Coordinates of N, CA and C in Angstrom, one line a residue:
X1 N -106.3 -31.1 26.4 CA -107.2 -30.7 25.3 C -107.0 -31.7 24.1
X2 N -108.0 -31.7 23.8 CA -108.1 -32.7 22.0 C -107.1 -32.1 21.4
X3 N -106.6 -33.2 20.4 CA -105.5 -32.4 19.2 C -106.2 -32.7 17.9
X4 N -107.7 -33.1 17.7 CA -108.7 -33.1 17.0 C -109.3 -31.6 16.6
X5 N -108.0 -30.9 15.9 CA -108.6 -29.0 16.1 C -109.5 -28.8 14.8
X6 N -110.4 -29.7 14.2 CA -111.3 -29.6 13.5 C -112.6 -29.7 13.9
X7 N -112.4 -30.1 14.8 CA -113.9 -30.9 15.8 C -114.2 -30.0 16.5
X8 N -115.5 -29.3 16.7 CA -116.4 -28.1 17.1 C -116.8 -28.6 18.6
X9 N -116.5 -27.8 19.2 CA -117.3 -28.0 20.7 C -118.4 -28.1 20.8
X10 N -118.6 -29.1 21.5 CA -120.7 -29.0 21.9 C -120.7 -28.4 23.0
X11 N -122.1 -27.4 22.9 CA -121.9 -26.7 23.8 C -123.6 -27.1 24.4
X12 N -123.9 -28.1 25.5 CA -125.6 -28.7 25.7 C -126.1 -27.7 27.0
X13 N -126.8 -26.9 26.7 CA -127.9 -26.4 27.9 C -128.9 -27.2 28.4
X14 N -128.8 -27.5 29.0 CA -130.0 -28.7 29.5 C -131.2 -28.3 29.9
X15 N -132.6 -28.6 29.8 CA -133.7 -28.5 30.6 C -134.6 -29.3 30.1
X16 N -135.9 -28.5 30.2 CA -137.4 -29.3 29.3 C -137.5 -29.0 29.2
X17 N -138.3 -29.6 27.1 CA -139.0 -29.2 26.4 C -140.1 -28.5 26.7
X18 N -140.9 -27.3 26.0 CA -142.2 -26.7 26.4 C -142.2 -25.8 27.4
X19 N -143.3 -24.8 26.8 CA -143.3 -23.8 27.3 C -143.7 -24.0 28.8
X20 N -144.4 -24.6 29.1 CA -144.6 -25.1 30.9 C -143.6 -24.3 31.9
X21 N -142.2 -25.1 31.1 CA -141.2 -25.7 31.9 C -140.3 -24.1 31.1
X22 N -140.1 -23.0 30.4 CA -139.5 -22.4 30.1 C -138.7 -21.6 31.5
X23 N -139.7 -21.4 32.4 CA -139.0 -20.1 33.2 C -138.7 -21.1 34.3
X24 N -138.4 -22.4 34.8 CA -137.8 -23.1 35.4 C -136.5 -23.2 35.8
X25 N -136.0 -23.1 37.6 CA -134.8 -23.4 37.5 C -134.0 -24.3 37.4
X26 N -135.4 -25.4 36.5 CA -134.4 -26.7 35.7 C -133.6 -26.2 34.7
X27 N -134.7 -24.8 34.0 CA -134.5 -24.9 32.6 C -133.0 -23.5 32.4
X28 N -132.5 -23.3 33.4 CA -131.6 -22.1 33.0 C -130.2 -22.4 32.2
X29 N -130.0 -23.8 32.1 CA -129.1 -24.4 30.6 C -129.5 -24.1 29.3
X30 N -130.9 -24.2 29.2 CA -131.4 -23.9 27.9 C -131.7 -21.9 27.6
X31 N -131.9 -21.5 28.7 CA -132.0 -19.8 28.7 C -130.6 -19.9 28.1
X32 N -129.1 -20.2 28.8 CA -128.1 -19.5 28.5 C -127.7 -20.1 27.1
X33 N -127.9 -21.3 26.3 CA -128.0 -21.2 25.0 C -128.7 -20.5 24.2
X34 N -130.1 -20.5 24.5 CA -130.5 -19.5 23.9 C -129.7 -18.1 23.8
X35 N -129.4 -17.7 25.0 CA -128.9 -16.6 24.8 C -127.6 -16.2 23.8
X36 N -126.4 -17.6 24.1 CA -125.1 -18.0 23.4 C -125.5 -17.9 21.6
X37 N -126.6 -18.7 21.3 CA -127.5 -18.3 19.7 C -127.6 -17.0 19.7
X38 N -127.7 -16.6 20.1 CA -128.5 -15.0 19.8 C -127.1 -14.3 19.4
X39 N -126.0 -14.3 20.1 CA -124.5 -13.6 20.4 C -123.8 -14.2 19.2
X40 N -124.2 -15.4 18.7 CA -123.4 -15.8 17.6 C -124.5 -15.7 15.9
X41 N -125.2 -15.0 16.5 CA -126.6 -14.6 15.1 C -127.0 -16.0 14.7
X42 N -127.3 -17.2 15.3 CA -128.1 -18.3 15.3 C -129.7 -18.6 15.7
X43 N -130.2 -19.4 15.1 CA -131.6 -19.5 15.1 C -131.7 -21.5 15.3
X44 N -131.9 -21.8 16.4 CA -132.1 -23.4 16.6 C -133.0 -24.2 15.6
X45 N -132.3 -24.8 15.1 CA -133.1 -25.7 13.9 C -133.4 -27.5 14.8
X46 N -134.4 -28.2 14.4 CA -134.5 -29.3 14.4 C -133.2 -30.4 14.4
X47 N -132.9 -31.3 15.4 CA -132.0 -32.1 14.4 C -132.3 -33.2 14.6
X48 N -132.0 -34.2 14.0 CA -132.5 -35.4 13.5 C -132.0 -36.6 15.5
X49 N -131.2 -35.8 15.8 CA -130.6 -36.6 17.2 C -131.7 -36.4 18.3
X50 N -132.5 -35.2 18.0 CA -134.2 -35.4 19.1 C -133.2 -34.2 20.3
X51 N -133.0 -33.4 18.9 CA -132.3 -31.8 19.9 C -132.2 -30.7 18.7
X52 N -132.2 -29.4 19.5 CA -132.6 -28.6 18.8 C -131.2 -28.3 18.7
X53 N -130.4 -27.5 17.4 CA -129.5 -27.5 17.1 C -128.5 -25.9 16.8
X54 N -127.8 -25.4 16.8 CA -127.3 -24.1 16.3 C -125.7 -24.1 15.6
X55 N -125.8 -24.3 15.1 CA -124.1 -24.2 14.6 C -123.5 -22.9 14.0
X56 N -122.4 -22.5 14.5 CA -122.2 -21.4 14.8 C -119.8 -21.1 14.8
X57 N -120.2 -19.7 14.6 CA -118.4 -19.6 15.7 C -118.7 -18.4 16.4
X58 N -117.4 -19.0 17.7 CA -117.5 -17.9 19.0 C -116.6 -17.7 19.3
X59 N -116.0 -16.4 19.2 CA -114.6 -15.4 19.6 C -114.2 -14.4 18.6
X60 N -113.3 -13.9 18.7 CA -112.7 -12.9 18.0 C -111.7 -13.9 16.9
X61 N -112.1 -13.1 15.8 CA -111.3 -13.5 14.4 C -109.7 -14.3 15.1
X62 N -109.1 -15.0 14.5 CA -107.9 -15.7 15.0 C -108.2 -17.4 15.9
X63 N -106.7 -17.6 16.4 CA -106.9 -18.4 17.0 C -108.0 -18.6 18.1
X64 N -108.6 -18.1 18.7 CA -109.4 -18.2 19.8 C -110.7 -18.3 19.7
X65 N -110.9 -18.2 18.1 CA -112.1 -18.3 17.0 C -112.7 -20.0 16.9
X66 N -113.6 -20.2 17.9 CA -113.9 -21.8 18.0 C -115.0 -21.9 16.7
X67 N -115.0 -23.2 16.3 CA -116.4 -24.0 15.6 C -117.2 -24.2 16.7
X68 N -118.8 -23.9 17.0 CA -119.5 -24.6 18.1 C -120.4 -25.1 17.6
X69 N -121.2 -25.7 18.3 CA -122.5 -26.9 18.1 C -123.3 -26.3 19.3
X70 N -123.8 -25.5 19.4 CA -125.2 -25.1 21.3 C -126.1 -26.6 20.6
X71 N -126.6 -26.8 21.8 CA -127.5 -27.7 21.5 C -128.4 -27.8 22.6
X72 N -129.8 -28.4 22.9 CA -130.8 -28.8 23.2 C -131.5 -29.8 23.5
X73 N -131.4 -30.5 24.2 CA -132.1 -31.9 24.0 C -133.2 -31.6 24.4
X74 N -134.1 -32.5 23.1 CA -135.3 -32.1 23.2 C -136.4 -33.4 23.8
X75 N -135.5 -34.5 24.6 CA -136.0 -35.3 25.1 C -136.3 -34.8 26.6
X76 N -137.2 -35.2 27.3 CA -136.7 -34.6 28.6 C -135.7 -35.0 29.6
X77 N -135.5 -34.0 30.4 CA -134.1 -33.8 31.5 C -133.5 -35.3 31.5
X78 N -134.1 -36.3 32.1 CA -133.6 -37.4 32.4 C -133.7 -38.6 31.7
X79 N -133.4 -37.8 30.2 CA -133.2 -38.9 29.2 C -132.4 -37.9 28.0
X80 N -131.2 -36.6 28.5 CA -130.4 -36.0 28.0 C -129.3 -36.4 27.0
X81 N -128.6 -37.9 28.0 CA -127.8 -38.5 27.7 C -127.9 -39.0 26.0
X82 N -129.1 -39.7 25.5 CA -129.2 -40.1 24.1 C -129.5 -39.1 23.4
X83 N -129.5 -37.9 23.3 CA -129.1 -37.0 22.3 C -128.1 -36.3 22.1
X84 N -126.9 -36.2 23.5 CA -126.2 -35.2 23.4 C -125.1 -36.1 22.7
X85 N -125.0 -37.7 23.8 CA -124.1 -39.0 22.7 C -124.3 -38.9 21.2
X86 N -125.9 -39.0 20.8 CA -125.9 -38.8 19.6 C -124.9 -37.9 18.6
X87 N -125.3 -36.5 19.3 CA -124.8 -35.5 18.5 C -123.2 -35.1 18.7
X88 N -122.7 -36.0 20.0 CA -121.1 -36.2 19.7 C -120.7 -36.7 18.7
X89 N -121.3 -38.2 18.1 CA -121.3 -39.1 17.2 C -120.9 -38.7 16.3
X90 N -122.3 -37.1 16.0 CA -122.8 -37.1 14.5 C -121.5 -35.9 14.1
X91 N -121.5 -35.2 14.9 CA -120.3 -34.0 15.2 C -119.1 -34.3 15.1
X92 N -118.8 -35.9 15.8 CA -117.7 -36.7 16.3 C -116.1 -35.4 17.3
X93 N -117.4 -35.0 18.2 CA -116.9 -34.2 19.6 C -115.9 -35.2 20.2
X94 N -115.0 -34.8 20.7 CA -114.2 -35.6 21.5 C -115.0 -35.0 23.0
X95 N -115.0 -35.9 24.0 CA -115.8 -36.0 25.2 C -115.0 -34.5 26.1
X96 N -113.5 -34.3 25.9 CA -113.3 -32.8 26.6 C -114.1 -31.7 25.9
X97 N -114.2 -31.7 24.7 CA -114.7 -30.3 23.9 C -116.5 -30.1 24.4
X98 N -116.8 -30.9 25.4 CA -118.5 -31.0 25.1 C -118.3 -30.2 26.4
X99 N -119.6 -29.0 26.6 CA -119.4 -28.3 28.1 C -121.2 -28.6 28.1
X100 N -121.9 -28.6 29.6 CA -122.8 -28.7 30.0 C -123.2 -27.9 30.6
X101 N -124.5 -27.0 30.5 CA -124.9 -25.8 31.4 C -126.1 -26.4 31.8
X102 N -126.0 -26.3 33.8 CA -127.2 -26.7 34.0 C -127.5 -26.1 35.6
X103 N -128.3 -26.5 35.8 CA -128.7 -26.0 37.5 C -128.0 -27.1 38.3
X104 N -127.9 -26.2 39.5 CA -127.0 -27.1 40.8 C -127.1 -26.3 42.1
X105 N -128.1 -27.6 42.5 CA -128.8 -27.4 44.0 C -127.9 -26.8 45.1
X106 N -126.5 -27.5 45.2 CA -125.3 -27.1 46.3 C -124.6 -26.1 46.1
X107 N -125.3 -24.9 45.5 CA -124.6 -24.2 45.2 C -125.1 -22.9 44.7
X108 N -125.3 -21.6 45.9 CA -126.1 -20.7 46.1 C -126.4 -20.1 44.6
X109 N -127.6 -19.6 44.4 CA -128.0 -19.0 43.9 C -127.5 -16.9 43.5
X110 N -127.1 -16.6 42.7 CA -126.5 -16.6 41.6 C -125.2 -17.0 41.3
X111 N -124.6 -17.8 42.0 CA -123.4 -18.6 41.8 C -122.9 -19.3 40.7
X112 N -121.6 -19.1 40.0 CA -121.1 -20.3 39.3 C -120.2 -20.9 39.0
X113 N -120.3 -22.2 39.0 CA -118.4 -22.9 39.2 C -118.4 -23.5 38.3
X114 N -117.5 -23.4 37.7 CA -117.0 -24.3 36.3 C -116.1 -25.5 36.7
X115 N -116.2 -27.1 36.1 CA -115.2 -27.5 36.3 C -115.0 -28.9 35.2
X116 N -114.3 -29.9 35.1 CA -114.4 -31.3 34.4 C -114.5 -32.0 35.1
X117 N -116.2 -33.0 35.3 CA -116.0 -34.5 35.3 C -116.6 -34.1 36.4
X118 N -116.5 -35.3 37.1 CA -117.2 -35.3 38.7 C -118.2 -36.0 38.6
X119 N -118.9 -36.2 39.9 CA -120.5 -36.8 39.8 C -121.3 -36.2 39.4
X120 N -122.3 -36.5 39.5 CA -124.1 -35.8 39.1 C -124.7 -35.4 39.7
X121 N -124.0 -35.4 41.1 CA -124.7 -34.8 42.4 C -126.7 -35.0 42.5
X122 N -126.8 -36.1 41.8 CA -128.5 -36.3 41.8 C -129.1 -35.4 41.0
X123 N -128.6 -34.9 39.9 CA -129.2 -34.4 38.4 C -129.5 -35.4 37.5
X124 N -130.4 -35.5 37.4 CA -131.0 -37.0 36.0 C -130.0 -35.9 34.8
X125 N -129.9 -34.9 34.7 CA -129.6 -34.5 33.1 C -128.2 -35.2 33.1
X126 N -127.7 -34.8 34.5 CA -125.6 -35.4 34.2 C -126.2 -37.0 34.4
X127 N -127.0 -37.5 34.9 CA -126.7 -39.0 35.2 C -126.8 -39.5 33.7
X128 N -127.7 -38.9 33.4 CA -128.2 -39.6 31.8 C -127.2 -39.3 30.9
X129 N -126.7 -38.3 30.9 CA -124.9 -38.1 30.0 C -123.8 -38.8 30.5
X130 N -123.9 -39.5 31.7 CA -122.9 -39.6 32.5 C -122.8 -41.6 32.0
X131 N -123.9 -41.5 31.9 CA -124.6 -43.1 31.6 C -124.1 -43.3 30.4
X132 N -124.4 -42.2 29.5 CA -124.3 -42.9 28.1 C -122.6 -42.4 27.7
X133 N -121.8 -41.8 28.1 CA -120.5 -41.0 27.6 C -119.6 -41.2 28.6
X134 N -119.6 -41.3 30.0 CA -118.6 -41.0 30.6 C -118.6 -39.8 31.4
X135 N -117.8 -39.3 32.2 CA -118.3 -38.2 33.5 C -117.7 -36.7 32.7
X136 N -116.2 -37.7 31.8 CA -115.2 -36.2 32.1 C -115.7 -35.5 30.7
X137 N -116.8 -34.0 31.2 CA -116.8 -33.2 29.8 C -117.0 -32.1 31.0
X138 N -116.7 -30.8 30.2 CA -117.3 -29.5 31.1 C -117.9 -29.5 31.7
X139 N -118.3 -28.8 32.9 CA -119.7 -28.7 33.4 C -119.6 -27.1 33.6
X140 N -120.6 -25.8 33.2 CA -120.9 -24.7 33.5 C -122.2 -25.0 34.7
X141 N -121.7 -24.8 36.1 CA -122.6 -25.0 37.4 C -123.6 -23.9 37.4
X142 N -124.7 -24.1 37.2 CA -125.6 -22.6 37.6 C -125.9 -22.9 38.9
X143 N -126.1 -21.8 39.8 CA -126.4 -22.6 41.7 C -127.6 -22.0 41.5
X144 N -128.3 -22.9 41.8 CA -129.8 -22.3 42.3 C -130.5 -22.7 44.0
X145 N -129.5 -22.9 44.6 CA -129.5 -23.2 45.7 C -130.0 -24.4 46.3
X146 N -131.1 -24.4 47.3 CA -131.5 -25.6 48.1 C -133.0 -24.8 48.1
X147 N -134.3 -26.5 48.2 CA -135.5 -25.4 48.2 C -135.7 -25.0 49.5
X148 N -136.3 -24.4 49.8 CA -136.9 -23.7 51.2 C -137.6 -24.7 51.7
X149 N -137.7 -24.4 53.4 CA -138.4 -25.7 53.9 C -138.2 -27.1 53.6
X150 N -139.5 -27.5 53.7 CA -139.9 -29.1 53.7 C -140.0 -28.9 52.4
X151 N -139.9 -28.1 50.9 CA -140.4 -28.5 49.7 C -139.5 -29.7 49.2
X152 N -139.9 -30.4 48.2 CA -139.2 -31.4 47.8 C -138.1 -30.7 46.4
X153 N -137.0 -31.4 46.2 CA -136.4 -31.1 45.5 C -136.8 -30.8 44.0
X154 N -137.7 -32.2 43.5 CA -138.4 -32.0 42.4 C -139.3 -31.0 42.0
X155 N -140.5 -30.9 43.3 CA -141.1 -29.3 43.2 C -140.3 -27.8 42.8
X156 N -139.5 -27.7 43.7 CA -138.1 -26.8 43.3 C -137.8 -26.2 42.6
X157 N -136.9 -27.2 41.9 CA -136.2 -27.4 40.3 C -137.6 -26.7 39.0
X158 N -138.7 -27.2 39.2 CA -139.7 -27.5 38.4 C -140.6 -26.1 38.5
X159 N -140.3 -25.1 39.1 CA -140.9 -24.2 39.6 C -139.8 -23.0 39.2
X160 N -141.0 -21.6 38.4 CA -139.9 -20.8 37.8 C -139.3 -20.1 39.1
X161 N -138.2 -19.2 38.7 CA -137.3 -18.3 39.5 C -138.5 -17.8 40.3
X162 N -138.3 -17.3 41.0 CA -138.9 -16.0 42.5 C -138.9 -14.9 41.8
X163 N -139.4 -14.1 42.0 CA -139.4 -13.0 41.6 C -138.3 -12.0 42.0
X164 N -137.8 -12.1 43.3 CA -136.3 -11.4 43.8 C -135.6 -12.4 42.9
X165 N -135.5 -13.7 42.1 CA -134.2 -14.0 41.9 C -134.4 -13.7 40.7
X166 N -135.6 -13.3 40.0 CA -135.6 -12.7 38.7 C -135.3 -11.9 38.4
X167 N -135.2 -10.5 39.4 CA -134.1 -9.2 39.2 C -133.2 -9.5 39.1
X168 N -132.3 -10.6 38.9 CA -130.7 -11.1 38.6 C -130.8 -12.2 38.2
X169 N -131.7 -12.8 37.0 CA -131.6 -14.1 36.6 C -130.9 -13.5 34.8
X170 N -131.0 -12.1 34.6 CA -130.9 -11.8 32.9 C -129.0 -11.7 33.4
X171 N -128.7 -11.1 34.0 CA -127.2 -10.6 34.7 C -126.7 -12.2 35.0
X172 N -127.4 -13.5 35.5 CA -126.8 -14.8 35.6 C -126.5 -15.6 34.3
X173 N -127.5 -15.4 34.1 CA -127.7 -16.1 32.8 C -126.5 -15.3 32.0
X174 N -126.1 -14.2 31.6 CA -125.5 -13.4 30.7 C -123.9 -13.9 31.2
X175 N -123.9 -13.7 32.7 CA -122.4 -14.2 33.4 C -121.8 -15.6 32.7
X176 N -123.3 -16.5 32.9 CA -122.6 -17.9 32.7 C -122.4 -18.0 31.0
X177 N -123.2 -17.6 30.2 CA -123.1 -17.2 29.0 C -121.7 -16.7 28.4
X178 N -121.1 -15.7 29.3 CA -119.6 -15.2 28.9 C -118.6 -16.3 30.2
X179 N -118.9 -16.6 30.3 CA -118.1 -18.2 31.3 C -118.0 -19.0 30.0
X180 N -118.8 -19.8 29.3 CA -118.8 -20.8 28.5 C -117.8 -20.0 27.3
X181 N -117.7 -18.8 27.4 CA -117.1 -18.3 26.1 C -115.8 -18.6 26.9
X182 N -115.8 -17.9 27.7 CA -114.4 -17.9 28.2 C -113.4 -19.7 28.1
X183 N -114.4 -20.1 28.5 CA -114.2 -22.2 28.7 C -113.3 -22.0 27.3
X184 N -114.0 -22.1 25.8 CA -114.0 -22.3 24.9 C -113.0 -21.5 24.5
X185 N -112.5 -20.0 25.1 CA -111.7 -19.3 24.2 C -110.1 -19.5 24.4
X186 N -110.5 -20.0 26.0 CA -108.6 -19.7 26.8 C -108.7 -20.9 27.9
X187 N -109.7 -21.6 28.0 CA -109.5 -23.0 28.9 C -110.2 -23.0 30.2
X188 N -109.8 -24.2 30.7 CA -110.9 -24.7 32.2 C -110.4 -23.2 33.0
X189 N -108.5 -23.4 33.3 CA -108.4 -22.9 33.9 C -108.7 -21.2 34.5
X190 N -108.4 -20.4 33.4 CA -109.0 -18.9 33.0 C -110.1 -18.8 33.3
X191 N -111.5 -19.7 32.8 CA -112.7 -19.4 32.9 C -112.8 -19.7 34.7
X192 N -112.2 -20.4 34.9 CA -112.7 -21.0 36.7 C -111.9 -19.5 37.6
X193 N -110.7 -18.9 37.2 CA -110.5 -18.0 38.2 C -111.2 -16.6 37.9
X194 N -111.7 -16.5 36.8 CA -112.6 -15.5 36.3 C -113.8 -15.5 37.0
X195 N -114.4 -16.8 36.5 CA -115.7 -16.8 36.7 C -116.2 -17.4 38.2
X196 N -115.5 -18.7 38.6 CA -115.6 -19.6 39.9 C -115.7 -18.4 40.8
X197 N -116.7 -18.4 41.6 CA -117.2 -17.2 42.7 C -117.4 -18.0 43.9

C-alpha cells in the first residue's frame, strides 16, 4: 500500500458515453459508480480530464474513512486510458490506490473477482489504461460471461443485459459496489475472500 495517506483513491467504472450504450454489459463499471455516488450523497460533475467526476468519502467515521475520486471517462471504452492517467495526475493517485470496475467475458455471469494487475484479457478499456499507466492497479471483475453461439464478442458486450440477467443485475451491481468498499476499507485481501466467488 502507498504511504502517500493524503492521496484519495480513484475509483474508474468504465463504459460508454450516452444513453445508447447505458444498459450495456460494457457499461456495468459505470452503473456501479453511479451507484457508489449515490451511497456517498454525490452528484458527477464535468471534469476538465474528458470524465465525469465525484469526490467524495467512503466508510465509517475513523480510520477506514477513505478520500475518493469515482470517476468516468467520458471518452469512449477504448480510449479510457487518457483520462483516468489524467486524473491520477491531477489527483496525483499513486497507481495501487486506483481500482477499475468493468465487465469480464471469462468469467460467468453474476460473478466477481477482485484482484491487482494482470493482463487485459482483450478489454480496450484495461489495454488503454494499461498503455498509458502500467498494469498494477485494482481491478473489480464483473463476469458477464461468453456470448452465445456464433455472436461476436463485440455485438455482446454492446448489447443490454437479457432480461433473466436483469432480475439480478440491481443485486450485482450493489455486490460489486460493496466489494469496491470493502477494497478501499480493509484491503485486496478481505475484499477477494469476501467477495471472490
Amino acid at each position: 500500500m502507498s504511504d502517500d495517506a493524503a492521496a484519495p483513491w480513484l475509483i474508474v467504472g468504465l463504459g460508454n458515453p450516452g444513453p445508447e450504450y447505458a444498459g450495456n454489459r460494457h457499461n456495468i463499471g459505470f452503473m456501479v459508480a453511479d451507484l457508489l455516488a449515490e451511497r456517498i450523497g454525490g452528484k458527477f460533475k464535468a471534469h476538465k480530464a474528458r470524465a465525469q467526476v465525484v469526490e467524495g468519502r467512503m466508510g465509517p467515521p475513523g480510520p477506514a474513512n477513505r478520500r475518493v475520486v469515482l470517476a468516468k471517462p467520458m471518452t469512449y471504452m477504448n480510449l479510457s486510458g487518457g483520462p483516468v492517467t489524467a486524473l491520477r495526475d491531477f489527483y496525483k493517485v499513486p497507481l495501487d490506490r486506483i481500482v477499475t470496475v468493468h465487465d469480464e467475458l471469462d468469467i460467468d455471469y453474476p460473478t466477481l473477482r477482485l484482484k491487482l494487475g494482470g493482463g487485459d484479457n482483450g478489454h480496450n478499456g484495461l489495454k488503454s489504461m494499461t498503455k498509458s499507466m502500467g498494469a498494477d492497479y485494482h481491478r473489480v471483475r464483473c463476469g458477464i460471461g461468453r456470448p452465445p453461439g456464433r455472436m461476436q464478442v463485440a455485438d455482446f458486450v454492446l448489447k443490454d443485459f437479457s432480461s433473466t440477467e436483469r432480475k439480478e443485475l440491481d443485486w450485482f451491481v450493489d455486490r460489486a459496489a460493496d466489494a469496491v468498499e470493502c477494497l478501499i476499507q480493509e484491503g485486496l485481501e478481505r475484499a477477494q475472500s469476501a467477495y471472490n466467488s
